Coordinates of C-alpha atoms in Angstrom, one line a residue:
Chain A
M234 CA 179.8 212.9 38.8
S235 CA 183.2 214.3 38.0
K236 CA 184.7 217.0 40.2
N237 CA 184.4 219.4 37.3
D238 CA 180.7 218.7 36.9
L239 CA 180.1 219.1 40.6
L240 CA 181.9 222.5 40.5
S241 CA 179.8 223.7 37.6
R242 CA 176.7 222.6 39.3
I243 CA 177.5 224.8 42.3
I244 CA 179.4 227.7 40.7
L245 CA 177.1 228.3 37.7
P246 CA 173.9 228.8 39.6
L247 CA 175.8 231.0 42.0
L248 CA 177.0 233.2 39.1
T249 CA 173.4 233.4 37.8
F250 CA 172.3 234.3 41.3
I251 CA 174.8 237.1 41.5
A252 CA 173.8 238.4 38.1
I253 CA 170.1 238.4 38.9
V254 CA 170.6 240.2 42.3
A255 CA 172.9 242.8 40.6
L256 CA 170.4 243.5 37.9
W257 CA 167.5 243.6 40.4
A258 CA 169.4 246.0 42.7
E259 CA 170.1 248.3 39.7
L260 CA 166.4 248.2 38.6
S261 CA 165.1 248.9 42.1
A262 CA 167.2 252.1 42.1
Y263 CA 165.2 253.3 39.1
I264 CA 161.7 251.9 39.8
E265 CA 160.3 253.6 42.8
N266 CA 158.1 250.9 44.3
L267 CA 160.3 247.9 43.5
P268 CA 161.9 246.6 46.7
S269 CA 165.7 246.2 46.6
P270 CA 167.4 242.9 47.4
H271 CA 168.4 244.4 50.7
D272 CA 164.8 245.3 51.5
V273 CA 163.7 241.8 50.8
W274 CA 166.5 240.3 52.9
L275 CA 165.4 242.5 55.8
A276 CA 161.8 241.6 55.3
A277 CA 162.7 237.9 55.3
F278 CA 165.3 237.7 58.1
G279 CA 164.9 241.0 60.0
G280 CA 167.6 243.5 61.0
I281 CA 168.1 247.2 61.1
T282 CA 166.8 249.3 58.2
P283 CA 168.9 252.2 56.7
D284 CA 166.6 254.5 58.6
G285 CA 167.6 252.9 61.9
D286 CA 164.4 251.0 62.6
V287 CA 164.6 247.4 63.9
I288 CA 162.3 245.0 62.1
T289 CA 161.5 241.4 62.6
G290 CA 161.6 239.2 59.5
V291 CA 158.9 237.0 58.1
L292 CA 161.2 234.0 58.6
T293 CA 162.6 235.0 61.9
D294 CA 159.5 233.7 63.7
P295 CA 157.4 231.8 61.2
F296 CA 155.4 230.0 63.9
Y297 CA 153.9 232.9 65.8
I298 CA 150.1 233.1 66.4
N299 CA 148.7 236.5 67.5
S300 CA 145.1 235.9 66.5
D301 CA 143.1 233.9 63.9
E302 CA 143.9 236.5 61.3
D303 CA 147.5 237.2 62.3
K304 CA 149.7 234.1 62.1
G305 CA 153.3 233.4 61.1
I306 CA 154.2 232.4 57.5
F307 CA 154.5 228.7 58.4
W308 CA 150.8 228.6 59.2
Q309 CA 149.9 230.4 56.0
V310 CA 151.8 227.9 53.9
L311 CA 150.4 225.0 55.9
A312 CA 146.8 226.3 55.3
S313 CA 147.5 226.4 51.6
L314 CA 149.1 223.0 51.6
E315 CA 146.2 221.5 53.5
R316 CA 143.7 222.8 50.9
V317 CA 145.8 221.6 48.0
L318 CA 146.2 218.2 49.5
A319 CA 142.5 217.9 50.3
G320 CA 141.4 218.9 46.8
F321 CA 144.1 216.8 45.3
V322 CA 143.2 213.6 47.2
L323 CA 139.5 214.1 46.4
A324 CA 140.5 214.5 42.7
I325 CA 142.4 211.2 42.8
V326 CA 139.5 209.4 44.5
V327 CA 137.1 210.5 41.9
G328 CA 139.4 210.9 38.9
V329 CA 141.2 207.5 38.8
P330 CA 138.0 205.3 38.8
L331 CA 136.4 207.6 36.3
G332 CA 139.5 207.4 34.1
L333 CA 139.6 203.6 34.4
A334 CA 135.9 203.4 33.4
I335 CA 136.3 205.8 30.5
G336 CA 139.5 204.0 29.3
M337 CA 138.0 200.5 29.6
S338 CA 134.5 201.1 28.2
K339 CA 133.7 202.8 24.8
K340 CA 130.2 203.5 26.0
V341 CA 131.3 205.4 29.1
F342 CA 133.8 207.2 26.9
Y343 CA 131.1 208.4 24.5
A344 CA 128.9 209.4 27.3
L345 CA 131.4 211.6 29.2
N346 CA 134.1 212.7 26.8
P347 CA 132.3 215.7 25.3
Y348 CA 131.8 217.2 28.7
I349 CA 135.4 216.5 29.8
Q350 CA 136.6 218.3 26.6
I351 CA 134.4 221.3 27.3
L352 CA 135.1 221.6 31.0
K353 CA 138.8 220.9 30.8
P354 CA 139.8 224.3 29.3
V355 CA 137.8 226.3 31.8
S356 CA 140.0 228.1 34.3
P357 CA 139.5 226.7 37.7
L358 CA 139.1 230.2 39.0
A359 CA 135.9 230.6 37.0
W360 CA 134.4 227.9 39.2
L361 CA 135.4 229.8 42.4
P362 CA 132.4 232.2 42.6
L363 CA 130.1 229.3 42.0
F364 CA 131.6 227.3 44.8
L365 CA 131.6 230.3 47.1
L366 CA 127.9 230.7 46.4
I367 CA 127.3 227.0 47.2
F368 CA 129.5 226.6 50.3
Q369 CA 129.5 230.2 51.7
A370 CA 132.8 229.4 53.3
I371 CA 136.4 229.8 52.4
N372 CA 137.9 226.4 53.0
P373 CA 135.4 224.2 51.1
T374 CA 135.5 226.7 48.2
A375 CA 139.3 226.6 48.0
I376 CA 139.3 222.8 48.2
A377 CA 136.6 222.4 45.6
T378 CA 138.5 224.8 43.3
I379 CA 141.7 222.7 43.7
F380 CA 139.6 219.5 43.1
I381 CA 138.4 220.9 39.8
T382 CA 142.0 222.0 38.9
S383 CA 143.5 218.6 39.7
I384 CA 140.9 216.2 38.3
W385 CA 141.5 216.8 34.5
P386 CA 145.1 215.7 34.2
I387 CA 144.4 212.7 36.5
I388 CA 141.4 211.6 34.3
S389 CA 143.3 212.2 31.0
N390 CA 146.4 210.3 32.2
T391 CA 144.4 207.4 33.6
I392 CA 142.7 207.0 30.3
L393 CA 146.0 207.2 28.5
G394 CA 147.4 204.5 30.9
V395 CA 144.5 202.2 30.2
Q396 CA 144.8 202.7 26.5
N397 CA 148.5 201.7 26.7
V398 CA 147.7 198.2 28.0
N399 CA 149.2 195.8 25.5
K400 CA 146.6 193.6 23.7
D401 CA 148.8 190.6 24.5
Y402 CA 148.4 191.2 28.3
I403 CA 144.7 191.2 27.9
N404 CA 144.8 188.0 25.9
V405 CA 146.9 186.4 28.7
A406 CA 144.3 187.5 31.2
R407 CA 141.5 186.1 29.0
I408 CA 143.2 182.7 28.7
L409 CA 143.6 182.6 32.5
K410 CA 140.0 183.6 32.8
F411 CA 140.5 186.7 34.9
S412 CA 137.4 188.3 36.3
P413 CA 136.9 192.0 35.4
I414 CA 138.1 192.9 38.9
E415 CA 141.3 190.8 38.5
M416 CA 141.7 192.4 35.1
V417 CA 141.7 195.9 36.7
Y418 CA 144.0 195.0 39.6
Q419 CA 146.4 192.7 37.9
I420 CA 146.6 194.1 34.3
M421 CA 145.1 197.6 33.9
L422 CA 146.4 199.2 37.1
P423 CA 150.0 198.1 36.9
V424 CA 150.2 199.5 33.4
A425 CA 148.2 202.6 34.2
V426 CA 149.9 203.5 37.5
P427 CA 152.9 205.3 36.0
Y428 CA 150.6 207.3 33.8
I429 CA 148.3 208.1 36.7
F430 CA 151.3 209.3 38.7
T431 CA 152.4 211.5 35.9
G432 CA 148.9 213.0 35.9
M433 CA 149.0 213.4 39.6
R434 CA 152.4 215.2 39.4
L435 CA 151.0 217.6 36.8
S436 CA 147.9 218.1 38.9
L437 CA 149.8 218.9 42.0
G438 CA 151.9 221.5 40.2
I439 CA 148.9 223.2 38.7
A440 CA 147.0 223.0 42.0
W441 CA 149.9 224.8 43.8
I442 CA 149.8 227.5 41.2
V443 CA 146.0 227.9 41.4
I444 CA 145.8 227.9 45.2
V445 CA 147.7 231.2 45.4
A446 CA 145.3 232.9 43.0
A447 CA 142.3 231.3 44.7
E448 CA 143.3 232.5 48.1
M449 CA 143.8 236.0 46.9
L450 CA 140.1 235.9 45.9
T451 CA 138.7 234.1 49.0
G452 CA 140.8 235.9 51.6
G453 CA 141.2 234.5 55.2
T454 CA 144.4 232.5 55.5
G455 CA 146.9 230.9 53.1
I456 CA 150.0 232.0 51.4
G457 CA 148.1 233.5 48.4
F458 CA 146.0 235.6 50.8
W459 CA 149.1 236.6 52.7
I460 CA 150.9 237.9 49.6
W461 CA 147.8 239.9 48.6
D462 CA 147.4 241.2 52.2
E463 CA 151.0 242.4 52.3
Y464 CA 150.3 244.3 49.1
N465 CA 147.4 246.0 50.7
N466 CA 149.5 246.7 53.8
L467 CA 152.1 248.4 51.6
N468 CA 154.7 245.7 52.8
Y469 CA 156.1 245.4 49.3
P470 CA 159.3 243.5 50.1
N471 CA 157.1 240.7 51.6
I472 CA 155.5 240.1 48.2
I473 CA 158.9 239.0 46.9
V474 CA 159.5 236.9 50.1
G475 CA 156.1 235.3 49.4
I476 CA 157.0 234.6 45.7
I477 CA 160.2 232.9 46.7
I478 CA 158.5 230.8 49.4
V479 CA 155.8 229.7 47.0
G480 CA 158.5 228.7 44.5
I481 CA 160.5 226.7 47.0
V482 CA 157.5 224.9 48.4
G483 CA 156.3 224.1 44.8
W484 CA 159.7 222.7 43.9
I485 CA 159.7 220.5 47.0
L486 CA 156.2 219.2 46.2
D487 CA 157.2 218.4 42.6
T488 CA 160.4 216.6 43.8
V489 CA 158.6 214.5 46.4
M490 CA 155.9 213.6 43.9
G491 CA 158.5 212.7 41.3
K492 CA 160.2 210.3 43.8
I493 CA 156.9 208.7 44.7
S494 CA 155.9 208.2 41.1
D495 CA 159.3 206.7 40.3
F496 CA 158.8 204.3 43.1
F497 CA 155.5 203.1 41.6
D498 CA 156.8 202.9 38.0
Y499 CA 157.6 199.3 37.1
R500 CA 159.6 200.6 34.1
K501 CA 162.1 202.3 36.5
R502 CA 162.5 199.0 38.5
G503 CA 165.1 196.5 37.5
T504 CA 165.2 197.5 33.9
A505 CA 168.4 196.5 32.1
S506 CA 170.6 199.6 31.7
Chain B
M175 CA 136.5 158.9 19.1
K176 CA 139.3 158.0 21.4
N177 CA 142.0 159.5 19.3
K178 CA 140.0 162.5 18.3
F179 CA 141.6 165.0 20.7
L180 CA 141.4 168.3 18.9
V181 CA 139.0 168.4 16.0
L182 CA 138.3 171.3 13.5
E183 CA 135.2 170.8 11.5
N184 CA 134.5 172.9 8.4
V185 CA 135.9 176.0 10.1
E186 CA 135.5 179.3 8.3
K187 CA 136.4 182.9 9.4
R188 CA 135.1 186.0 7.7
F189 CA 135.9 189.6 8.5
P190 CA 133.3 192.2 7.7
V191 CA 134.5 194.9 5.3
P192 CA 132.5 198.1 5.4
G193 CA 130.5 198.6 2.2
K194 CA 131.8 195.4 0.6
K195 CA 131.5 191.7 0.8
D196 CA 133.1 190.0 3.8
Y197 CA 136.7 189.1 3.6
V198 CA 137.1 185.3 3.8
A199 CA 140.3 184.6 5.7
V200 CA 140.1 180.9 6.0
T201 CA 137.5 178.4 4.8
G202 CA 136.7 174.7 4.8
V203 CA 139.3 173.8 7.4
N204 CA 139.0 170.1 8.5
L205 CA 141.6 168.8 10.8
E206 CA 142.1 166.2 13.5
I207 CA 145.0 166.4 15.9
Q208 CA 145.8 163.5 18.2
K209 CA 146.9 163.6 21.8
D210 CA 150.6 164.3 22.3
E211 CA 151.0 165.1 18.7
I212 CA 153.1 168.1 17.5
V213 CA 151.7 169.7 14.5
S214 CA 153.0 172.7 12.6
I215 CA 150.9 175.0 10.5
I216 CA 153.0 176.6 7.8
G217 CA 152.1 179.1 5.0
H218 CA 152.9 182.4 3.5
S219 CA 151.9 185.5 5.5
G220 CA 148.2 186.3 5.1
C221 CA 147.2 182.6 4.8
G222 CA 145.2 182.9 8.0
K223 CA 147.4 180.6 10.0
S224 CA 147.4 182.9 13.0
T225 CA 143.6 183.3 12.6
L226 CA 143.3 179.6 12.8
L227 CA 145.3 179.4 16.0
N228 CA 143.3 182.3 17.5
M229 CA 140.1 180.3 16.9
I230 CA 141.5 177.2 18.6
S231 CA 142.6 179.3 21.5
G232 CA 139.1 180.9 21.6
L233 CA 140.5 184.4 21.6
D234 CA 138.8 184.8 18.3
M235 CA 135.6 182.9 17.2
Q236 CA 135.1 181.3 13.9
T237 CA 132.2 182.6 11.7
S238 CA 131.0 179.0 10.9
G239 CA 132.1 175.5 11.6
H240 CA 133.0 173.9 14.9
I241 CA 136.1 173.2 17.0
F242 CA 136.1 170.5 19.6
L243 CA 138.6 169.7 22.3
K244 CA 138.2 166.3 24.0
G245 CA 134.7 166.2 22.5
K246 CA 133.7 169.6 24.0
E247 CA 133.0 172.5 21.7
I248 CA 135.3 175.5 22.2
T249 CA 133.3 178.7 23.0
G250 CA 136.0 181.0 24.3
P251 CA 139.5 181.2 25.7
G252 CA 140.5 179.1 28.7
P253 CA 143.6 177.7 30.5
D254 CA 143.1 174.3 28.8
R255 CA 144.6 175.9 25.7
A256 CA 147.7 177.9 26.7
V257 CA 149.2 180.2 24.1
V258 CA 152.8 181.2 23.7
F259 CA 152.7 184.5 21.9
Q260 CA 155.3 185.8 19.4
N261 CA 156.0 188.8 21.7
H262 CA 156.4 186.7 24.8
S263 CA 153.7 188.8 26.5
L264 CA 155.2 188.5 30.0
L265 CA 153.9 191.1 32.4
P266 CA 156.9 193.5 32.7
W267 CA 156.1 194.6 36.3
L268 CA 156.4 191.0 37.6
T269 CA 159.6 188.9 37.9
V270 CA 160.1 185.7 36.0
Y271 CA 158.9 183.8 39.1
D272 CA 155.9 186.0 39.7
N273 CA 154.8 185.8 36.0
I274 CA 154.5 182.0 36.3
E275 CA 153.1 182.1 39.8
M276 CA 150.3 184.4 38.7
A277 CA 149.2 181.9 36.1
V278 CA 149.5 178.8 38.4
K279 CA 147.7 180.6 41.2
K280 CA 144.8 181.5 39.0
V281 CA 144.4 178.1 37.4
M282 CA 145.2 176.0 40.4
P283 CA 143.8 177.9 43.4
E284 CA 143.6 174.7 45.4
L285 CA 147.4 174.4 45.7
S286 CA 149.0 175.1 49.1
S287 CA 151.7 177.8 49.2
K288 CA 154.3 175.1 49.3
E289 CA 152.9 173.2 46.3
L290 CA 152.5 176.4 44.5
R291 CA 156.2 177.3 45.0
E292 CA 157.3 173.8 44.0
R293 CA 155.3 173.9 40.8
V294 CA 156.5 177.3 39.8
E295 CA 160.1 176.3 40.4
K296 CA 159.7 173.0 38.6
F297 CA 158.7 174.9 35.4
I298 CA 161.4 177.5 35.8
N299 CA 163.9 174.7 36.1
L300 CA 162.3 172.9 33.1
V301 CA 163.4 175.8 30.9
N302 CA 166.8 176.2 32.8
L303 CA 166.0 179.6 34.1
G304 CA 166.6 179.0 37.8
P305 CA 169.3 181.7 38.1
A306 CA 167.1 184.3 36.4
K307 CA 163.9 183.6 38.4
D308 CA 164.0 186.9 40.3
K309 CA 164.8 189.0 37.3
Y310 CA 162.3 191.2 35.5
P311 CA 161.5 190.6 31.8
G312 CA 163.3 193.8 30.9
E313 CA 166.5 192.3 32.4
I314 CA 166.7 189.1 30.3
S315 CA 167.3 188.3 26.7
G316 CA 164.6 187.7 24.1
G317 CA 165.2 184.0 24.0
M318 CA 165.0 183.8 27.8
K319 CA 161.7 185.7 27.8
Q320 CA 160.3 183.2 25.3
R321 CA 161.4 180.4 27.5
V322 CA 159.5 182.0 30.4
G323 CA 156.5 182.2 28.1
I324 CA 156.8 178.5 27.4
A325 CA 157.2 177.7 31.1
R326 CA 154.2 179.9 32.0
A327 CA 152.1 178.2 29.3
L328 CA 153.1 174.7 30.4
S329 CA 152.7 175.4 34.1
I330 CA 149.0 175.6 33.9
K331 CA 148.8 172.0 32.5
P332 CA 147.0 172.8 29.3
D333 CA 145.6 170.1 27.1
V334 CA 147.0 171.9 24.1
L335 CA 150.0 174.2 23.8
L336 CA 149.4 176.8 21.1
M337 CA 152.5 178.6 19.8
D338 CA 152.0 181.6 17.5
E339 CA 155.3 182.0 15.6
P340 CA 157.0 181.5 19.0
F341 CA 160.6 182.0 17.7
G342 CA 159.9 184.4 14.9
A343 CA 161.3 187.4 16.6
L344 CA 164.6 185.8 17.6
D345 CA 167.9 185.5 15.7
S346 CA 168.6 182.2 14.1
L347 CA 171.1 180.9 16.7
T348 CA 168.7 181.7 19.6
R349 CA 165.9 180.2 17.6
A350 CA 167.8 176.9 17.2
N351 CA 168.5 176.9 20.9
L352 CA 164.9 177.3 21.7
Q353 CA 163.8 174.6 19.3
D354 CA 166.1 172.3 21.1
H355 CA 164.7 173.4 24.4
L356 CA 161.2 172.7 23.2
M357 CA 162.1 169.2 21.9
R358 CA 163.8 168.4 25.2
I359 CA 160.8 169.5 27.1
Q360 CA 158.5 167.5 24.9
Q361 CA 160.6 164.4 25.6
K362 CA 160.1 165.0 29.4
V363 CA 156.5 166.2 29.5
K364 CA 154.3 165.0 26.6
N365 CA 152.1 167.7 25.3
T366 CA 149.8 168.3 22.4
V367 CA 151.4 171.2 20.5
V368 CA 150.2 173.3 17.6
I369 CA 152.9 175.6 16.2
I370 CA 152.4 178.4 13.7
T371 CA 155.5 179.0 11.7
H372 CA 156.9 180.2 8.4
D373 CA 160.2 178.4 8.9
V374 CA 160.5 175.2 6.8
D375 CA 163.3 173.7 8.9
E376 CA 161.5 174.5 12.1
A377 CA 158.4 172.8 10.9
V378 CA 160.2 169.6 9.9
L379 CA 162.5 169.5 12.9
L380 CA 159.7 169.9 15.5
S381 CA 156.6 168.3 14.0
D382 CA 155.0 164.9 13.6
R383 CA 152.8 166.5 10.9
V384 CA 153.1 169.7 8.9
I385 CA 149.9 171.3 7.8
M386 CA 150.5 173.4 4.6
M387 CA 148.1 176.3 4.0
T388 CA 147.1 177.7 0.6
N389 CA 147.3 181.4 0.1
G390 CA 144.6 183.8 1.3
P391 CA 142.0 185.0 0.8
A392 CA 139.8 181.9 1.4
A393 CA 142.9 180.0 2.5
T394 CA 142.5 176.3 3.5
I395 CA 144.6 173.3 4.1
G396 CA 146.5 172.4 0.9
E397 CA 148.5 169.4 1.9
I398 CA 149.4 167.5 5.1
L399 CA 152.8 166.0 5.4
E400 CA 153.8 163.2 7.8
V401 CA 157.3 163.6 9.2
N402 CA 158.5 160.0 10.0
L403 CA 161.6 160.9 12.0
E404 CA 162.6 159.2 15.2
R405 CA 162.9 161.3 18.4
P406 CA 165.0 162.6 19.9
R407 CA 166.0 164.5 16.8
D408 CA 169.4 165.9 16.2
R409 CA 169.4 169.0 13.9
V410 CA 173.0 168.4 12.7
A411 CA 172.6 164.7 11.9
L412 CA 169.3 165.3 10.2
Q413 CA 170.9 167.4 7.5
E414 CA 172.0 164.2 5.8
D415 CA 168.8 162.2 6.6
H416 CA 166.7 161.2 3.5
E417 CA 163.4 161.5 5.3
Y418 CA 164.4 165.0 6.5
I419 CA 165.4 166.1 3.1
R420 CA 162.2 164.6 1.5
C421 CA 160.0 166.5 4.0
R422 CA 161.9 169.7 3.4
E423 CA 161.7 169.4 -0.3
A424 CA 157.9 168.6 -0.1
I425 CA 157.3 171.8 1.9
L426 CA 159.5 174.0 -0.3
E427 CA 157.8 172.6 -3.4
F428 CA 154.4 173.5 -1.9
L429 CA 155.4 176.9 -0.7
Y430 CA 157.4 178.1 -3.7
K431 CA 156.1 176.1 -6.7
K432 CA 152.5 175.3 -6.1
F433 CA 151.6 178.3 -3.9
A434 CA 154.3 180.8 -4.6
K435 CA 153.5 184.3 -3.4
E436 CA 154.8 187.6 -4.7
D437 CA 156.1 189.9 -2.1
E438 CA 153.5 192.6 -1.6

């Protein structure tokens, strides 16, 4: 990277940032309930308000625990992450074998495809009341919702991966007399894994979006609930703090998932440049 | 019966066409190939030569007729008939070494890890790819990939080596280089080889016999040409050789006079 490029990469986002904050500050002067950048800064990091009140920020002590209902922001984010991860892992465990079966067998494809096509476009939040009825508890409901969110991209991409297996590879396997299990592990999976990881990355992104909405409906803990709760408590600046936190965590999740999927992608390994 | 190594008996292949009569790709193919013989099958595209090879490999089954290898009827694919595909078909997530090891491991599970390594390295060295053994297929040239394909096929000790237009996708210099490799390997380790080709020089240079196929549909063996040239063969010296010229002319006569084909 040239020095010029590096400079642009730092200076340009900085300029955008200044422009956004300036525009926002201007807007907040006209819109009564819109918190100003300064309000949000105070809400996040604490300080003294223009009225002379001393307030503690959301990020000043993210680890506090007053009661089960009143915990620091770290615990809220952690609760959401745990649900996303649980639902996501469950979706991988179910979705990958299902995708492999559908991709490898025409019969399984015919049997299941219509239902996948019908259920895929349903908003995961439509399932939420049903899960709440079944489980009568917040955590399993949220996890099940994330499961339903995550499973479709994982299934679709696993199928896509299997369909991308070159006919020649299968012929090589047939000549070597691979068993069906060897076929899956030595031919299908290596080809499909990069596709599966693309599906997982998509899933994780959507899951992180959905968990915020789901928690607003279920209540209890979690970053989504927290944002909604701050709205109800009239702590408007905290809503924006919440939005920024959700954004940063989502970005980190996507970056980590991207690195993991690159690691498992044979096409990114030792290919001639 | 002793010399009857690979036998094709009245082989026919039809493909069903919806709403119409079956398409007859090849019909009435009778052929005997001896042990350690190199045979080319040549013909215009669409003459069913690849179909024929696929039936010998067992990847595709004939509609009628029989194919026997060492007196046993062929009923499906197996490692006794290794195939070198036109598109090398190396597994891109495995290195050169691992591609060959995978095949040897599967076909010879009784080998100790030391024997396994020695065998894999022996065949890598046979095609002069020692320095590239830890490279991935994406990192080596098309000609090198095809050499790995040949090494992989030979490493499982097949009775017959089947090559489906093995050098067709390569430029002519690389192709000549690989033909020389193949002839050198054949001098070292005798194999029975069936090569599908549409290259006249390749057919004459490599083969003991050239099988010429008539045009499809319903293609069959038109003529069989014996190539009476001493081995090792030198491509440059052969250009002046009367037998070489005779064989070349016979094939050209067959392909472009008797069974000329308009470009579709």
